[in-house]
Coordinates of C-alpha atoms in Angstrom, one line a residue:
Chain A
M1445 CA 6.2 8.0 -14.0
H1446 CA 7.1 6.9 -10.4
F1447 CA 9.8 4.2 -11.1
T1448 CA 12.1 3.0 -13.8
F1449 CA 13.5 -0.4 -13.3
Y1450 CA 16.0 -2.3 -15.4
A1451 CA 15.6 -5.9 -16.6
L1452 CA 17.3 -8.1 -19.1
D1453 CA 16.3 -8.1 -22.8
G1454 CA 14.1 -11.0 -23.6
T1455 CA 13.4 -13.1 -20.5
W1456 CA 13.8 -10.3 -18.0
G1457 CA 15.7 -12.7 -15.6
P1458 CA 14.2 -14.0 -12.4
N1459 CA 15.6 -11.2 -10.2
P1460 CA 14.0 -8.3 -12.3
I1461 CA 10.8 -10.3 -12.3
K1462 CA 10.8 -10.1 -8.5
V1463 CA 10.7 -6.3 -8.7
G1464 CA 8.0 -6.3 -11.4
I1465 CA 5.7 -8.5 -9.4
F1466 CA 6.2 -6.5 -6.2
L1467 CA 5.6 -3.2 -7.9
E1468 CA 2.3 -4.6 -9.2
Q1469 CA 1.5 -5.9 -5.7
L1470 CA 2.0 -2.5 -4.2
G1471 CA 0.0 -0.8 -7.1
L1472 CA 2.9 1.4 -8.1
E1473 CA 3.5 2.9 -11.5
Y1474 CA 6.7 1.9 -13.4
E1475 CA 8.4 1.7 -16.7
V1476 CA 10.8 -1.2 -17.6
K1477 CA 14.0 -0.5 -19.4
F1478 CA 15.8 -3.4 -21.0
K1479 CA 19.6 -4.0 -21.1
S1480 CA 21.6 -6.6 -22.9
M1481 CA 24.2 -9.1 -21.5
N1482 CA 27.2 -7.3 -23.0
D1483 CA 29.4 -4.2 -22.6
D1484 CA 27.8 -2.0 -25.3
P1485 CA 28.2 1.5 -23.9
K1486 CA 24.6 2.4 -24.2
K1487 CA 22.7 -0.9 -24.2
G1488 CA 24.8 -3.3 -22.2
V1489 CA 24.7 -4.2 -18.5
K1490 CA 28.5 -3.8 -18.5
G1491 CA 28.3 -0.6 -20.6
E1492 CA 29.3 2.7 -19.1
D1493 CA 25.7 4.1 -19.0
Y1494 CA 24.4 1.3 -16.9
L1495 CA 27.5 1.0 -14.7
K1496 CA 26.7 4.5 -13.5
V1497 CA 23.3 3.1 -12.3
C1498 CA 24.6 -0.2 -10.9
P1499 CA 28.4 -0.6 -10.5
N1500 CA 27.9 -4.4 -10.4
G1501 CA 26.6 -4.4 -13.9
R1502 CA 23.6 -6.6 -13.2
T1503 CA 19.9 -6.3 -13.4
P1504 CA 17.6 -5.3 -11.6
A1505 CA 18.2 -1.7 -10.6
L1506 CA 15.4 0.7 -9.5
V1507 CA 15.2 4.4 -9.9
D1508 CA 12.6 6.2 -7.8
H1509 CA 11.7 9.4 -9.7
K1510 CA 9.5 10.6 -6.8
N1511 CA 12.4 10.4 -4.4
N1512 CA 15.1 12.5 -6.1
D1513 CA 15.8 9.7 -8.6
F1514 CA 17.1 7.6 -5.7
V1515 CA 18.8 4.5 -7.1
V1516 CA 18.9 1.1 -5.5
W1517 CA 20.2 -2.2 -6.9
E1518 CA 20.3 -5.9 -5.8
S1519 CA 16.8 -7.4 -5.9
G1520 CA 16.8 -8.2 -2.1
A1521 CA 17.6 -4.5 -1.3
I1522 CA 15.0 -3.3 -3.8
L1523 CA 12.2 -5.3 -2.3
K1524 CA 13.1 -4.1 1.1
Y1525 CA 13.3 -0.5 0.0
L1526 CA 9.9 -0.6 -1.7
A1527 CA 8.3 -2.3 1.3
N1528 CA 9.9 0.1 3.9
K1529 CA 9.1 3.2 1.8
Y1530 CA 5.7 2.4 0.3
D1531 CA 3.9 -0.1 2.5
D1532 CA 2.5 1.6 5.6
S1533 CA 0.9 -1.6 6.8
K1534 CA 4.4 -3.2 7.1
Q1535 CA 2.9 -6.5 6.2
Y1536 CA 5.6 -7.2 3.6
A1537 CA 8.8 -6.3 5.6
G1538 CA 7.6 -6.9 9.1
K1539 CA 6.2 -4.7 11.9
T1540 CA 8.7 -5.5 14.7
V1541 CA 12.5 -6.0 14.6
E1542 CA 11.8 -9.7 15.2
E1543 CA 9.4 -10.0 12.3
Q1544 CA 11.8 -8.1 10.1
A1545 CA 14.6 -10.6 11.1
T1546 CA 12.4 -13.7 10.4
I1547 CA 11.5 -12.4 7.0
D1548 CA 15.1 -11.4 6.3
E1549 CA 16.4 -14.9 7.1
W1550 CA 14.2 -16.4 4.4
L1551 CA 14.9 -13.5 2.0
F1552 CA 18.7 -14.0 2.4
F1553 CA 18.3 -17.7 2.2
Q1554 CA 16.5 -17.2 -1.2
C1555 CA 19.1 -14.7 -2.5
T1556 CA 22.2 -16.4 -1.3
G1557 CA 21.3 -20.1 -0.7
H1558 CA 18.8 -20.7 -3.5
S1559 CA 19.4 -18.4 -6.5
P1560 CA 23.1 -19.1 -7.0
V1561 CA 22.8 -22.9 -7.0
Q1562 CA 19.7 -23.0 -9.2
G1563 CA 21.3 -20.4 -11.4
N1564 CA 24.5 -22.4 -11.7
L1565 CA 22.5 -25.6 -12.6
F1566 CA 20.6 -23.7 -15.3
F1567 CA 23.8 -22.2 -16.6
S1568 CA 25.7 -25.5 -16.7
L1569 CA 23.0 -27.1 -18.8
K1570 CA 22.0 -24.2 -21.0
Y1571 CA 25.1 -22.0 -21.5
W1572 CA 28.2 -24.0 -20.5
P1573 CA 28.7 -25.5 -24.1
S1574 CA 28.6 -22.2 -25.8
K1575 CA 30.8 -20.5 -23.2
Y1576 CA 33.4 -23.2 -22.7
N1577 CA 33.1 -25.2 -25.9
E1578 CA 32.4 -28.5 -24.0
E1579 CA 29.5 -30.2 -22.3
A1580 CA 29.3 -29.2 -18.7
P1581 CA 31.4 -31.7 -16.7
K1582 CA 29.1 -34.3 -15.1
N1583 CA 30.1 -33.4 -11.5
V1584 CA 29.4 -29.7 -12.1
V1585 CA 25.8 -30.7 -13.0
K1586 CA 25.7 -33.1 -10.1
R1587 CA 27.0 -30.6 -7.6
F1588 CA 24.4 -27.9 -8.4
R1589 CA 21.6 -30.3 -9.0
D1590 CA 22.2 -32.0 -5.6
E1591 CA 22.3 -28.6 -3.9
T1592 CA 19.2 -27.4 -5.7
N1593 CA 17.4 -30.5 -4.5
R1594 CA 18.7 -29.9 -0.9
V1595 CA 17.4 -26.3 -1.0
L1596 CA 14.0 -27.6 -2.4
S1597 CA 13.8 -29.9 0.6
V1598 CA 14.4 -27.0 3.0
Y1599 CA 11.5 -25.2 1.3
E1600 CA 9.3 -28.3 1.2
Q1601 CA 9.7 -28.7 5.0
Q1602 CA 9.0 -25.1 5.6
F1603 CA 5.9 -25.0 3.4
K1604 CA 4.6 -28.1 5.2
R1605 CA 5.0 -26.4 8.6
Q1606 CA 3.3 -23.3 7.2
A1607 CA 0.4 -25.4 5.8
E1608 CA -0.1 -27.1 9.2
K1609 CA 0.0 -23.8 11.0
H1610 CA -2.1 -21.6 8.7
G1611 CA -3.9 -23.9 6.2
E1612 CA -2.9 -24.4 2.6
D1613 CA -4.6 -21.3 1.3
K1614 CA -2.4 -19.2 3.6
M1615 CA 0.7 -21.2 3.1
W1616 CA 3.3 -18.5 2.5
L1617 CA 7.0 -18.7 3.2
V1618 CA 7.2 -16.9 6.5
Y1619 CA 3.7 -15.8 7.7
D1620 CA 0.1 -16.3 6.6
H1621 CA 0.5 -13.7 3.9
P1622 CA 3.2 -13.0 1.3
T1623 CA 6.2 -11.0 2.4
T1624 CA 9.4 -9.8 0.6
A1625 CA 10.8 -13.3 1.0
D1626 CA 7.9 -14.6 -1.1
F1627 CA 8.3 -12.0 -3.8
S1628 CA 12.0 -13.0 -3.9
C1629 CA 11.2 -16.7 -4.1
M1630 CA 8.3 -16.8 -6.6
P1631 CA 10.1 -16.1 -9.9
W1632 CA 12.7 -18.7 -9.1
M1633 CA 10.0 -21.2 -8.4
V1634 CA 8.1 -20.3 -11.5
V1635 CA 11.3 -20.9 -13.5
L1636 CA 11.5 -24.3 -11.9
S1637 CA 7.9 -25.1 -12.9
K1638 CA 8.8 -24.3 -16.5
F1639 CA 12.3 -25.7 -16.8
G1640 CA 12.6 -28.1 -13.8
G1641 CA 12.3 -31.2 -16.1
E1642 CA 15.0 -30.0 -18.4
M1643 CA 17.1 -29.4 -15.3
G1644 CA 16.7 -33.0 -14.1
L1645 CA 14.6 -32.0 -11.2
N1646 CA 11.4 -33.8 -10.2
L1647 CA 9.0 -31.5 -8.6
D1648 CA 6.7 -34.4 -7.7
E1649 CA 9.1 -35.0 -4.8
Y1650 CA 8.1 -31.6 -3.4
P1651 CA 4.2 -31.5 -3.2
H1652 CA 4.1 -28.4 -1.0
V1653 CA 6.5 -26.5 -3.3
Q1654 CA 4.2 -27.4 -6.2
K1655 CA 1.2 -26.0 -4.3
Y1656 CA 3.2 -22.9 -3.5
I1657 CA 3.9 -22.4 -7.2
E1658 CA 0.2 -22.7 -8.0
K1659 CA -0.6 -20.1 -5.4
A1660 CA 2.1 -17.8 -6.7
L1661 CA 0.9 -18.2 -10.3
A1662 CA -2.7 -17.3 -9.1
L1663 CA -1.6 -13.9 -7.6
P1664 CA -2.9 -11.1 -9.8
S1665 CA 0.4 -9.2 -9.5
A1666 CA 2.3 -12.3 -10.6
K1667 CA -0.2 -13.0 -13.4
K1668 CA 0.2 -9.5 -14.8
I1669 CA 4.0 -9.7 -15.0
L1670 CA 4.1 -13.3 -16.3
A1671 CA 1.8 -12.4 -19.1
K1672 CA 4.4 -10.0 -20.4
L1673 CA 7.2 -12.6 -20.5
P1674 CA 8.1 -14.8 -23.5
F1675 CA 7.9 -18.1 -21.6
Chain B
M14 CA 24.9 -14.9 28.8
H15 CA 23.2 -12.7 26.2
F16 CA 23.8 -14.7 23.0
T17 CA 24.7 -18.1 21.8
F18 CA 25.8 -18.4 18.2
Y19 CA 26.8 -21.4 16.2
A20 CA 29.9 -21.7 14.1
L21 CA 31.7 -24.6 12.4
D22 CA 34.2 -26.7 14.3
G23 CA 37.8 -25.7 13.5
T24 CA 37.8 -22.7 11.1
W25 CA 34.4 -21.2 12.2
G26 CA 33.6 -20.5 8.5
P27 CA 33.6 -16.9 7.1
N28 CA 29.9 -16.4 7.8
P29 CA 30.0 -17.2 11.5
I30 CA 33.1 -14.9 11.7
K31 CA 30.9 -12.0 10.5
V32 CA 28.7 -12.5 13.6
G33 CA 31.6 -12.9 16.0
I34 CA 33.2 -9.7 14.9
F35 CA 30.0 -7.7 14.9
L36 CA 29.1 -8.9 18.4
E37 CA 32.5 -7.7 19.5
Q38 CA 32.0 -4.4 17.7
L39 CA 28.7 -3.9 19.6
G40 CA 30.3 -4.9 22.9
L41 CA 27.8 -7.7 23.4
E42 CA 28.4 -10.9 25.5
Y43 CA 28.2 -14.2 23.7
E44 CA 29.1 -17.9 23.8
V45 CA 30.1 -19.8 20.6
K46 CA 28.9 -23.3 20.1
F47 CA 30.6 -25.5 17.5
K48 CA 28.9 -27.8 15.0
S49 CA 30.4 -30.3 12.6
M50 CA 29.8 -30.7 8.9
N51 CA 27.8 -33.9 9.1
D52 CA 24.4 -35.2 10.2
D53 CA 25.4 -36.5 13.7
P54 CA 22.1 -36.0 15.6
K55 CA 23.7 -34.0 18.4
K56 CA 26.8 -32.5 16.9
G57 CA 26.1 -32.1 13.1
V58 CA 24.8 -29.1 11.2
K59 CA 22.5 -31.6 9.5
G60 CA 21.6 -33.3 12.8
E61 CA 18.1 -33.1 14.3
D62 CA 19.2 -30.9 17.2
Y63 CA 20.6 -28.1 15.0
L64 CA 17.9 -28.4 12.3
K65 CA 15.5 -27.3 15.0
V66 CA 17.5 -24.1 15.3
C67 CA 18.3 -23.6 11.6
P68 CA 16.2 -25.6 9.2
N69 CA 18.8 -24.9 6.5
G70 CA 21.4 -26.8 8.5
R71 CA 24.1 -24.2 8.0
T72 CA 26.1 -21.9 10.4
P73 CA 25.8 -19.2 11.7
A74 CA 22.6 -19.1 13.7
L75 CA 22.1 -16.8 16.7
V76 CA 20.0 -17.2 19.9
D77 CA 19.2 -14.1 21.8
H78 CA 18.7 -15.2 25.5
K79 CA 17.6 -11.8 26.6
N80 CA 14.8 -11.8 24.0
N81 CA 12.9 -15.0 24.8
D82 CA 15.6 -17.1 23.1
F83 CA 14.7 -15.5 19.8
V84 CA 16.4 -17.3 16.9
V85 CA 17.7 -15.9 13.7
W86 CA 19.9 -17.5 11.0
E87 CA 21.5 -16.4 7.8
S88 CA 24.5 -14.1 8.4
G89 CA 23.0 -11.1 6.6
A90 CA 19.8 -11.4 8.6
I91 CA 21.7 -11.8 11.9
L92 CA 23.8 -8.7 11.2
K93 CA 20.7 -6.7 10.5
Y94 CA 18.9 -8.0 13.6
L95 CA 21.8 -7.1 15.9
A96 CA 22.1 -3.6 14.3
N97 CA 18.4 -2.9 14.4
K98 CA 17.9 -4.2 18.0
Y99 CA 21.1 -3.2 19.8
D100 CA 22.6 -0.1 18.0
D101 CA 20.5 2.9 19.0
S102 CA 22.9 5.2 16.9
K103 CA 21.8 3.3 13.7
Q104 CA 25.2 3.9 12.3
Y105 CA 25.5 0.2 11.2
A106 CA 22.1 -0.3 9.5
G107 CA 21.3 3.2 8.5
K108 CA 19.1 6.0 9.9
T109 CA 16.7 6.6 7.0
V110 CA 15.0 4.2 4.6
E111 CA 17.4 5.4 1.9
E112 CA 20.5 4.8 4.0
Q113 CA 19.2 1.4 4.9
A114 CA 18.7 0.6 1.2
T115 CA 22.2 1.7 0.2
I116 CA 23.7 -0.4 3.0
D117 CA 21.4 -3.3 2.0
E118 CA 22.5 -3.2 -1.6
W119 CA 26.1 -3.8 -0.7
L120 CA 25.2 -6.3 2.0
F121 CA 23.2 -8.4 -0.5
F122 CA 25.9 -8.0 -3.1
Q123 CA 28.4 -9.5 -0.6
C124 CA 26.1 -12.3 0.4
T125 CA 24.8 -13.3 -3.0
G126 CA 27.3 -11.9 -5.5
H127 CA 30.6 -12.4 -3.6
S128 CA 30.4 -15.3 -1.1
P129 CA 29.0 -17.9 -3.5
V130 CA 31.6 -17.4 -6.2
Q131 CA 34.6 -17.1 -3.8
G132 CA 33.2 -20.1 -1.9
N133 CA 32.9 -22.2 -5.1
L134 CA 36.4 -21.3 -6.1
F135 CA 37.8 -22.3 -2.7
F136 CA 35.7 -25.5 -2.8
S137 CA 36.8 -26.5 -6.3
L138 CA 40.5 -26.2 -5.3
K139 CA 40.4 -27.6 -1.8
Y140 CA 37.5 -30.1 -1.6
W141 CA 36.6 -31.2 -5.1
P142 CA 39.1 -34.0 -5.3
S143 CA 37.9 -35.7 -2.0
K144 CA 34.3 -35.1 -2.9
Y145 CA 34.3 -36.2 -6.5
N146 CA 37.4 -38.3 -6.8
E147 CA 38.9 -36.1 -9.5
E148 CA 40.7 -32.8 -9.9
A149 CA 38.2 -30.0 -10.3
P150 CA 37.6 -29.6 -14.1
K151 CA 39.6 -26.6 -15.4
N152 CA 36.6 -24.6 -16.6
V153 CA 35.0 -24.9 -13.1
V154 CA 38.1 -23.3 -11.6
K155 CA 38.1 -20.8 -14.5
R156 CA 34.4 -19.9 -14.1
F157 CA 34.6 -19.1 -10.4
R158 CA 38.1 -17.5 -10.5
D159 CA 37.0 -15.2 -13.3
E160 CA 33.9 -14.3 -11.4
T161 CA 35.8 -13.7 -8.2
N162 CA 38.1 -11.4 -10.1
R163 CA 35.1 -9.5 -11.5
V164 CA 33.6 -9.1 -8.0
L165 CA 37.0 -7.9 -6.7
S166 CA 37.0 -5.3 -9.5
V167 CA 33.6 -4.0 -8.4
Y168 CA 34.9 -3.7 -4.8
E169 CA 38.1 -2.1 -6.1
Q170 CA 36.2 0.6 -7.9
Q171 CA 33.9 1.2 -5.0
F172 CA 36.8 1.5 -2.5
K173 CA 38.5 3.9 -4.8
R174 CA 35.4 6.1 -5.0
Q175 CA 35.1 5.9 -1.2
A176 CA 38.8 6.9 -0.7
E177 CA 38.4 9.9 -3.0
K178 CA 35.2 10.9 -1.1
H179 CA 36.2 10.3 2.5
G180 CA 40.0 9.7 2.6
E181 CA 41.7 6.4 3.0
D182 CA 41.3 6.2 6.7
K183 CA 37.6 6.4 6.3
M184 CA 37.4 4.2 3.3
W185 CA 34.6 1.8 4.2
L186 CA 32.3 0.0 1.8
V187 CA 29.3 2.3 2.0
Y188 CA 29.9 5.3 4.2
D189 CA 32.8 6.9 6.1
H190 CA 32.3 4.3 8.9
P191 CA 31.8 0.6 8.9
T192 CA 28.2 -0.8 8.4
T193 CA 26.7 -4.2 8.4
A194 CA 27.9 -4.5 4.7
D195 CA 31.5 -4.2 6.0
F196 CA 31.1 -6.8 8.7
S197 CA 29.7 -9.1 6.0
C198 CA 32.6 -8.3 3.7
M199 CA 35.6 -8.4 6.1
P200 CA 35.9 -12.1 6.8
W201 CA 35.7 -13.0 3.1
M202 CA 38.4 -10.5 2.4
V203 CA 40.5 -11.8 5.3
V204 CA 40.2 -15.3 3.8
L205 CA 41.5 -13.9 0.5
S206 CA 44.5 -12.3 2.2
K207 CA 45.4 -15.7 3.6
F208 CA 44.5 -18.0 0.7
G209 CA 44.2 -15.7 -2.3
G210 CA 47.6 -17.0 -3.7
E211 CA 46.5 -20.6 -3.5
M212 CA 43.3 -19.7 -5.2
G213 CA 45.2 -18.2 -8.1
L214 CA 44.2 -14.6 -7.3
N215 CA 46.6 -11.7 -7.4
L216 CA 45.6 -9.1 -4.8
D217 CA 48.3 -6.7 -6.1
E218 CA 45.7 -6.0 -8.9
Y219 CA 43.4 -4.6 -6.3
P220 CA 45.4 -2.0 -4.2
H221 CA 42.3 -0.5 -2.5
V222 CA 41.0 -3.9 -1.6
Q223 CA 44.4 -4.6 0.0
K224 CA 44.2 -1.3 2.0
Y225 CA 40.7 -2.3 3.1
I226 CA 41.9 -5.6 4.3
E227 CA 44.6 -3.9 6.4
K228 CA 42.0 -1.6 7.9
A229 CA 39.7 -4.5 8.7
L230 CA 42.5 -6.4 10.3
A231 CA 43.3 -3.4 12.5
L232 CA 39.8 -3.1 13.9
P233 CA 39.9 -4.2 17.6
S234 CA 36.7 -6.3 17.1
A235 CA 38.2 -8.1 14.2
K236 CA 41.5 -8.7 16.0
K237 CA 39.8 -10.2 18.9
I238 CA 38.0 -12.8 16.8
L239 CA 40.8 -13.5 14.4
A240 CA 43.1 -14.3 17.4
K241 CA 40.8 -17.2 18.3
L242 CA 41.0 -18.7 14.8
P243 CA 43.4 -21.4 13.8
F244 CA 44.7 -19.6 10.7

């Protein structure tokens, strides 16, 4: 087996899904190991076994068995490692320093600008009551819903520019083909396509984002992973 | 002038400070342009002039005048661009794919795991009342304070491992010398050293983090930038 990667029991979580789809895209062989959201020593993400793999106690983490069991965690870092190490064409991470930087800016935007706000919105609606024994305060929901909408507008404008430049069938986030930034973005967008309504978001306001989600869902690598998920 | 970079009027903001310190570290010449937190067409981060530079409407963004006015935004992507383009020694971004990945995992952890939670804690205490006309709900403060403490524990353990491995004077985040991950981390830690008390955090619980802050504050590149700031 070439790789082991760690995902969350049940839904995997959007960040482990990034890694799964990208491994499929690269045609690499892997095994998924599942961890629970607790501190069980053997099974939990905050348990001592897993903390030796990932000191942050979060999924995903990747172990490369054909590279001395090299370990890397943080989904953004994992995508870059896989692209730099196993894609000789450099189409996913960029050929020049400038291409790398332009892909990186959207990759960081996804990881730091997008995931945390969409994640907080989802948490406030789905998990706040059980965690804090109250409905999420209305301004918490408002704050993260407003910011998720703002982020979706940034994507919408970017996809529109990309569609004008490359045509809709080549409308990817940075270039006319998918890059690490797309593999980072896709699972979070797919989550929106499933749960956006419950989250009070109206994707009809973002027609290019919707087209992007359709394109992502049609990728064989994404199809293969999504077929394994329970939603 | 080699570079222009954009920061926020007044305090700069922790992410633009990353770029300022790293440009000083590399000995590169730059000019800072200031933007306001509004949509004034000429002056605002959400104004049409700046949105042409950075479609996300946030600082920092960097313009490289000696590379055809190449533009890059997102602090993590800017640090990587500067390291990849202007540091032949590769000490800051890593020499091998494996070193790059190990630096990247801490860089992404800082940008996506650390900044958003510390930023939300700071916002909830400082700006929530004027934005939402109420005190921040207590569980909002609790959520982001708990998570900031968890993140500080992850750093504390890492710095402890680094001190054991390299000695305290070489106790940097990833290796025995500063990398892009450190330049990403430093300004957020410095903010903590100034405002941690107001944020209800007790840095005495994190002795290695405190030592790290002292080391960061003693770096000539950091000193030079911090002397320009109003706090």
